[in-house]
C-alpha positions as CSV (number, residue, x, y, z in Angstrom):
1,M,105.6,101.8,12.7
2,A,107.4,100.3,9.7
3,R,105.9,96.9,10.3
4,K,102.4,98.4,10.7
5,I,102.8,100.3,7.4
6,G,104.0,97.2,5.6
7,L,101.1,95.1,7.0
8,Y,98.5,97.7,6.0
9,G,100.1,97.8,2.5
10,V,99.9,94.0,2.1
11,V,96.3,93.8,3.4
12,A,95.2,96.7,1.2
13,Y,96.7,95.0,-1.8
14,F,95.0,91.7,-1.0
15,L,91.6,93.3,-0.5
16,Y,92.1,95.3,-3.7
17,G,93.0,92.2,-5.7
18,L,90.0,90.3,-4.1
19,F,87.6,93.1,-5.2
20,F,88.8,93.1,-8.8
21,Y,88.7,89.2,-8.9
22,W,85.1,89.4,-7.7
23,Y,84.2,92.2,-10.0
24,L,85.7,90.7,-13.2
25,F,84.7,87.0,-12.6
26,H,81.4,87.2,-10.8
27,F,79.8,90.7,-11.0
28,A,80.6,92.4,-14.3
29,N,78.1,91.6,-17.1
30,T,79.6,91.6,-20.5
31,S,76.6,90.3,-22.4
32,L,75.2,92.5,-25.1
33,P,72.0,94.6,-24.5
34,F,69.0,93.0,-26.1
35,E,68.7,95.6,-28.9
36,Y,72.2,94.7,-30.2
37,Q,71.8,90.9,-30.2
38,G,71.9,89.5,-33.7
39,T,73.4,92.6,-35.2
40,V,76.8,92.8,-36.8
41,A,78.2,94.0,-33.5
42,D,77.1,90.8,-31.8
43,P,80.2,88.5,-31.5
44,A,78.0,85.5,-31.8
45,T,77.4,86.5,-35.5
46,F,81.2,86.5,-36.4
47,L,82.9,84.3,-33.8
48,N,82.4,80.6,-33.3
49,G,81.5,79.1,-29.9
50,R,85.1,78.3,-29.0
51,E,86.3,81.8,-29.9
52,L,83.5,83.3,-27.8
53,M,84.6,81.3,-24.8
54,L,88.3,82.0,-25.3
55,S,87.7,85.8,-25.7
56,E,85.8,85.9,-22.4
57,D,88.3,83.8,-20.5
58,Y,91.3,85.6,-21.9
59,S,89.9,89.0,-21.3
60,K,89.0,88.3,-17.7
61,I,92.5,87.0,-16.8
62,R,94.3,89.7,-18.8
63,N,92.2,92.4,-17.1
64,L,92.9,91.0,-13.7
65,L,96.6,91.0,-14.4
66,F,96.4,94.6,-15.4
67,F,94.7,95.6,-12.2
68,L,97.1,93.6,-10.1
69,S,100.3,94.8,-11.8
70,T,100.2,98.6,-11.1
71,P,99.5,98.4,-7.3
72,F,102.1,95.7,-7.1
73,E,104.6,98.3,-8.3
74,W,103.5,100.6,-5.4
75,L,103.9,97.8,-2.9
76,F,107.4,97.0,-4.3
77,Y,108.5,100.6,-3.8
78,L,107.0,100.7,-0.3
79,F,109.0,97.7,0.8
80,I,112.2,99.0,-0.8
81,L,111.8,101.9,1.6
82,L,110.6,99.9,4.7
83,L,113.3,97.2,4.4
84,G,116.1,99.7,4.1
85,L,117.1,98.7,0.6
86,S,117.0,102.3,-0.5
87,N,119.6,103.1,2.2
88,A,121.7,100.2,1.0
89,F,121.6,101.3,-2.6
90,K,122.8,104.8,-1.6
91,K,125.5,103.3,0.5
92,W,126.8,101.1,-2.3
93,G,126.9,104.1,-4.6
94,E,128.8,106.2,-2.1
95,Q,131.3,103.4,-1.6
96,S,131.9,103.0,-5.3
97,S,132.8,106.6,-6.4
98,K,133.2,110.2,-5.3
99,Y,131.4,111.6,-8.3
100,K,127.7,112.4,-7.8
101,F,126.7,111.3,-11.3
102,V,128.3,107.9,-10.7
103,K,126.8,107.6,-7.3
104,S,123.2,108.3,-8.5
105,S,123.8,106.0,-11.5
106,I,124.7,103.1,-9.2
107,Y,121.7,103.8,-7.0
108,V,119.4,103.7,-10.1
109,A,121.1,100.6,-11.3
110,W,120.3,98.7,-8.1
111,L,116.8,100.0,-7.9
112,S,116.1,99.1,-11.6
113,L,117.6,95.6,-11.1
114,F,115.4,94.9,-8.1
115,A,112.4,96.3,-9.9
116,F,113.1,94.1,-12.9
117,I,113.4,91.0,-10.7
118,A,110.2,91.8,-8.8
119,T,108.0,92.5,-11.8
120,T,109.3,89.9,-14.2
121,P,107.1,87.1,-12.8
122,L,103.9,89.0,-13.6
123,S,105.3,89.9,-17.0
124,Y,106.1,86.3,-17.6
125,I,102.6,85.2,-16.6
126,S,101.1,87.7,-19.1
127,F,103.5,86.4,-21.8
128,T,102.5,82.7,-21.1
129,L,98.9,83.7,-21.1
130,S,99.1,85.2,-24.5
131,K,101.0,82.1,-25.7
132,Q,98.3,79.8,-24.3
133,Y,95.5,81.7,-26.1
134,N,97.5,81.9,-29.4
135,I,97.8,85.7,-29.3
136,S,101.6,85.7,-28.9
137,T,103.8,83.7,-31.3
138,Q,107.0,84.9,-29.7
139,S,109.6,82.5,-28.3
140,F,110.8,82.8,-24.7
141,G,114.2,84.0,-26.0
142,G,112.5,86.7,-28.1
143,W,110.4,87.8,-25.2
144,M,113.4,87.9,-22.9
145,K,115.3,89.9,-25.4
146,D,112.5,92.5,-25.5
147,E,112.4,92.6,-21.7
148,L,116.1,93.3,-21.5
149,I,115.9,96.0,-24.2
150,D,113.2,97.6,-22.1
151,F,115.4,97.4,-19.1
152,W,118.4,99.0,-20.7
153,V,116.4,101.7,-22.5
154,N,114.5,102.6,-19.3
155,F,117.7,102.5,-17.3
156,G,119.5,104.8,-19.6
157,M,116.7,107.4,-19.5
158,M,116.3,107.0,-15.8
159,I,119.9,107.8,-15.0
160,V,119.6,111.2,-16.8
161,I,116.2,111.9,-15.3
162,V,117.2,111.1,-11.7
163,Y,120.4,113.0,-11.8
164,V,118.7,116.2,-13.2
165,L,115.7,115.8,-10.9
166,Y,117.8,115.7,-7.7
167,W,120.0,118.5,-9.0
168,L,116.9,120.6,-9.3
169,I,115.5,119.5,-5.9
170,N,118.8,120.5,-4.3
171,R,118.8,123.8,-6.1
172,S,115.2,124.7,-5.2
173,T,113.3,122.5,-2.7
174,K,110.1,124.6,-3.2
175,R,110.0,125.0,-7.0
176,W,111.8,122.0,-8.3
177,W,108.6,120.6,-9.7
178,F,108.1,123.6,-12.0
179,Y,111.7,123.5,-13.3
180,A,111.4,119.8,-13.8
181,W,108.2,120.3,-15.8
182,L,109.9,122.9,-18.0
183,L,112.6,120.3,-18.9
184,T,110.0,117.7,-19.7
185,I,108.8,119.8,-22.7
186,P,112.0,119.5,-24.8
187,F,112.7,116.0,-23.4
188,S,109.3,114.6,-24.4
189,L,109.5,116.2,-27.9
190,F,113.0,114.9,-28.4
191,L,111.9,111.4,-27.4
192,M,108.9,111.5,-29.8
193,F,111.2,112.7,-32.6
194,L,113.7,109.9,-31.9
195,Q,111.3,107.0,-31.3
196,P,110.5,106.0,-34.9
197,V,114.2,105.9,-36.0
198,V,116.1,105.0,-32.9
199,I,113.9,103.3,-30.2
200,D,111.4,101.3,-32.2
201,P,114.0,99.6,-34.5
202,L,115.6,98.1,-31.4
203,Y,112.6,95.8,-31.1
204,N,111.6,95.2,-34.7
205,D,112.7,95.6,-38.3
206,F,111.0,98.3,-40.3
207,Y,111.1,98.6,-44.1
208,P,109.1,100.2,-46.9
209,L,105.8,98.6,-47.7
210,K,106.6,95.8,-50.2
211,D,103.1,95.9,-51.9
212,K,103.7,99.0,-54.0
213,E,100.2,99.0,-55.4
214,L,98.7,99.1,-51.9
215,E,101.2,101.8,-51.0
216,T,100.1,103.9,-53.9
217,K,96.5,103.6,-52.7
218,I,97.4,104.6,-49.2
219,L,99.5,107.6,-50.4
220,D,96.5,108.7,-52.6
221,I,94.4,108.9,-49.5
222,A,97.2,110.8,-47.7
223,K,97.3,113.2,-50.6
224,K,93.6,113.9,-50.4
225,A,94.0,114.6,-46.6
226,N,97.0,116.9,-47.4
227,I,99.4,114.7,-45.5
228,P,103.0,115.0,-46.7
229,A,103.7,111.2,-46.7
230,E,106.2,109.7,-49.1
231,H,106.4,106.1,-47.8
232,V,104.4,103.6,-45.8
233,F,106.4,101.2,-43.6
234,E,105.7,97.7,-42.5
235,V,107.1,95.9,-39.5
236,N,107.6,92.2,-39.0
237,M,105.4,91.4,-36.1
238,A,104.2,87.9,-37.2
239,E,107.1,86.4,-35.3
240,K,105.8,87.9,-32.1
241,T,102.0,88.1,-32.3
242,N,98.8,87.2,-34.2
243,A,97.2,90.5,-33.2
244,L,96.7,93.3,-35.8
245,N,97.8,97.0,-35.6
246,A,98.6,100.1,-37.6
247,Y,99.7,103.5,-36.4
248,V,101.2,106.8,-37.1
249,T,104.2,107.7,-34.9
250,G,106.8,110.4,-34.5
251,I,106.7,114.1,-35.2
252,G,108.1,116.4,-37.8
253,S,110.4,114.8,-40.5
254,N,110.5,111.6,-38.5
255,S,106.7,110.9,-38.8
256,R,105.9,107.4,-40.0
257,I,102.8,105.5,-41.2
258,V,103.3,101.9,-40.0
259,L,101.5,98.7,-40.7
260,W,102.1,95.4,-39.0
261,D,102.7,92.5,-41.4
262,T,99.9,90.6,-39.6
263,T,97.5,93.3,-40.6
264,L,98.7,93.0,-44.2
265,D,98.2,89.2,-44.1
266,K,94.7,89.1,-42.5
267,L,93.0,92.1,-44.0
268,N,92.2,92.9,-47.7
269,D,93.1,96.2,-49.3
270,D,89.7,97.9,-48.6
271,Q,90.0,97.1,-44.9
272,I,93.6,98.3,-44.8
273,L,92.6,101.6,-46.5
274,F,89.9,102.1,-43.8
275,I,92.5,101.6,-41.1
276,M,94.9,104.0,-42.8
277,A,92.2,106.6,-43.2
278,H,91.6,106.3,-39.4
279,E,95.3,106.8,-38.6
280,M,95.5,109.7,-41.0
281,A,92.6,111.4,-39.1
282,H,94.9,111.7,-36.1
283,Y,97.3,113.8,-38.2
284,V,94.5,115.8,-39.9
285,E,92.8,116.7,-36.6
286,K,96.1,117.4,-34.8
287,H,95.5,114.7,-32.2
288,I,99.2,114.1,-31.8
289,Y,99.8,117.7,-30.8
290,I,96.7,117.9,-28.7
291,G,98.0,114.7,-26.9
292,I,101.3,116.4,-26.3
293,A,99.6,119.5,-24.9
294,G,97.4,117.3,-22.6
295,Y,100.4,115.3,-21.4
296,L,102.3,118.5,-20.5
297,L,99.3,119.9,-18.7
298,L,98.9,116.6,-16.7
299,S,102.6,116.6,-16.1
300,L,102.5,120.1,-14.6
301,V,99.7,119.2,-12.2
302,G,101.2,115.8,-11.5
303,L,104.6,117.1,-10.6
304,Y,103.1,119.8,-8.3
305,L,101.0,117.2,-6.5
306,T,103.9,114.9,-6.2
307,S,106.0,117.6,-4.5
308,K,103.3,118.3,-2.0
309,I,102.5,114.7,-1.3
310,M,106.2,113.9,-0.9
311,E,106.7,116.7,1.7
312,W,103.6,115.5,3.6
313,V,104.6,111.8,3.6
314,I,108.2,112.5,4.7
315,A,107.1,114.9,7.4
316,R,104.7,112.3,8.8
317,W,106.4,108.9,8.1
318,G,109.9,109.8,7.0
319,A,111.5,108.0,9.9
320,A,109.6,104.7,9.2
321,L,110.3,105.0,5.5
322,K,114.0,105.9,6.2
323,I,113.8,109.1,4.2
324,P,115.5,112.1,5.9
325,S,114.4,114.7,3.3
326,V,113.0,115.2,-0.1
327,N,116.3,116.1,-1.7
328,D,117.9,112.8,-0.6
329,I,118.1,110.3,-3.4
330,R,116.6,107.7,-1.0
331,S,113.2,109.4,-1.6
332,L,113.3,108.2,-5.3
333,P,111.1,105.1,-4.6
334,L,108.5,107.4,-3.0
335,F,108.6,109.7,-5.9
336,L,108.1,106.9,-8.4
337,M,105.3,105.4,-6.3
338,I,103.4,108.7,-6.2
339,I,103.9,109.3,-9.9
340,S,102.6,105.8,-10.7
341,M,99.5,106.4,-8.4
342,L,98.7,109.7,-10.0
343,L,99.0,108.2,-13.5
344,F,96.7,105.4,-12.5
345,V,94.1,107.7,-10.9
346,S,94.2,110.1,-14.0
347,S,94.0,107.3,-16.5
348,P,90.1,107.4,-16.8
349,L,90.4,111.0,-17.8
350,S,93.2,110.5,-20.4
351,N,91.4,107.4,-21.7
352,A,88.2,109.3,-22.1
353,V,90.0,112.0,-24.2
354,S,91.6,109.3,-26.2
355,R,88.3,107.5,-26.9
356,Y,86.8,110.8,-28.1
357,Q,89.7,111.2,-30.5
358,E,89.4,107.6,-31.7
359,T,85.7,108.1,-32.3
360,R,86.5,111.2,-34.4
361,A,89.1,109.2,-36.3
362,D,86.5,106.4,-37.0
363,K,84.0,109.0,-38.3
364,Y,86.7,110.5,-40.5
365,A,87.6,107.1,-41.9
366,I,84.1,106.3,-42.9
367,E,83.6,109.7,-44.5
368,M,86.9,109.4,-46.4
369,T,86.4,105.8,-47.7
370,K,82.5,105.6,-47.8
371,D,83.0,101.9,-47.1
372,S,81.2,100.9,-43.9
373,E,81.4,97.2,-44.7
374,A,85.2,97.3,-44.8
375,G,85.2,99.1,-41.4
376,I,82.8,96.6,-39.9
377,K,84.8,93.6,-41.2
378,T,88.0,95.2,-39.9
379,F,86.7,95.6,-36.4
380,Q,85.3,92.1,-36.4
381,E,88.7,90.8,-37.4
382,L,90.5,92.9,-34.7
383,T,88.1,91.3,-32.2
384,R,88.9,87.8,-33.4
385,S,92.7,88.2,-33.6
386,G,93.0,89.9,-30.2
387,L,90.3,87.9,-28.5
388,S,88.8,91.2,-27.3
389,Q,85.5,91.7,-25.4
390,V,83.0,93.5,-27.6
391,N,81.3,95.0,-24.5
392,P,83.9,95.2,-21.7
393,P,83.0,95.9,-18.0
394,L,82.7,99.6,-17.1
395,L,85.9,99.8,-14.9
396,V,87.9,98.0,-17.5
397,K,86.7,100.5,-20.1
398,F,87.5,103.4,-17.8
399,F,91.0,102.3,-16.9
400,R,92.2,100.3,-19.9
401,Y,90.4,101.5,-23.1
402,G,91.9,104.3,-25.1
403,H,89.6,103.2,-27.9
404,P,85.8,102.9,-27.9
405,S,84.6,99.4,-27.3
406,M,84.0,97.3,-30.4
407,L,80.3,97.4,-29.7
408,E,80.4,101.2,-30.0
409,R,82.7,101.2,-33.1
410,I,80.8,98.6,-35.0
411,T,77.4,100.0,-34.1
412,M,78.4,103.5,-35.3
413,L,79.4,102.0,-38.7
414,E,76.2,100.0,-38.9
415,E,74.2,103.1,-38.3
416,Y,76.1,105.0,-41.0
417,E,75.5,102.1,-43.4
418,I,71.7,102.2,-42.7
419,E,71.5,106.0,-43.1
420,H,73.6,105.8,-46.3
421,R,71.4,103.1,-47.6
422,E,68.3,105.1,-46.9
423,D,69.8,108.1,-48.8
């Protein structure tokens, strides 16, 4: 049975990968509809021939890597179970200590190490791809440092999560999912509060915006929007990427408005003010808190479904997967695999909500700045610096895009400009 499950898993992954290769490279049409050709949303009007070719090639390969990476994670967890490695991890933990916390920590350490080894090749391919297309400017050493920081941060959180999770399962095999969800509420809020001041600085250096004249302009917009901001931060990303970004992160007193230094270098003040107005819209319209509420709702449904699916899978294939019961730590790879699957399946819904919020933020930015030209130039530069597709394939948009496509964003601004001109 174990061999049959493994074979079916490999064949399904192969067919899945073949489908998306065919879809992305031979079926999907990313050309602009006729009515948009020659407009400011047409990449041919602001990208040269080489940039057009590179953006198409880069996007296709990057999208294929995305669609291959997540199911590869499922296949990895499946084979951890089928090959008996989960049994071995538990045995090594039990041989090392008599304390439950130490035992579970050792299990998580081995599982995390094997996962890191298995997924690093795909991560490295993605890194080299971005280097080849001049998106990434990071050295191999810098990239490896970030990967190791990711490993240790995730490992530290995973130890706590797994220990508490299995303590809850042993306490209540029927309602553990609900108690786990209750704990995700303070845990998620705590992480969001800590991220700007503890986690993010592990990867990059943050400091107050050096251009005080620009900071004054940004804070003036914040004041008009009734945002209690005192500083704007910049982060040194030029040593890692040529892409542009700006964002608002954190909650409460740890909220931060952040600009990448690449954004400061490549955009003028008017364009930066448009971006800042967009980011401030998320604060004004409470998108952060709506996002938290949505995440908690999805978590509740996801944990419930995970508990039911785990019970069903173990009842039917527990012997083949070498999982005696739900409350045994050897079920952890199955738990992680199901969570990953549910996140993937629900991503079109969460992305659709995000795209709606981003559209609202774009509209807020244009109403606040009254500068559609700056917005259009900003989106064109974002397309150029990230080699993005202006009109991505439908499945890519559903599964990957938390923002509207550049075609939609630029077209909206162009329509606003035409209407405003007529007024």
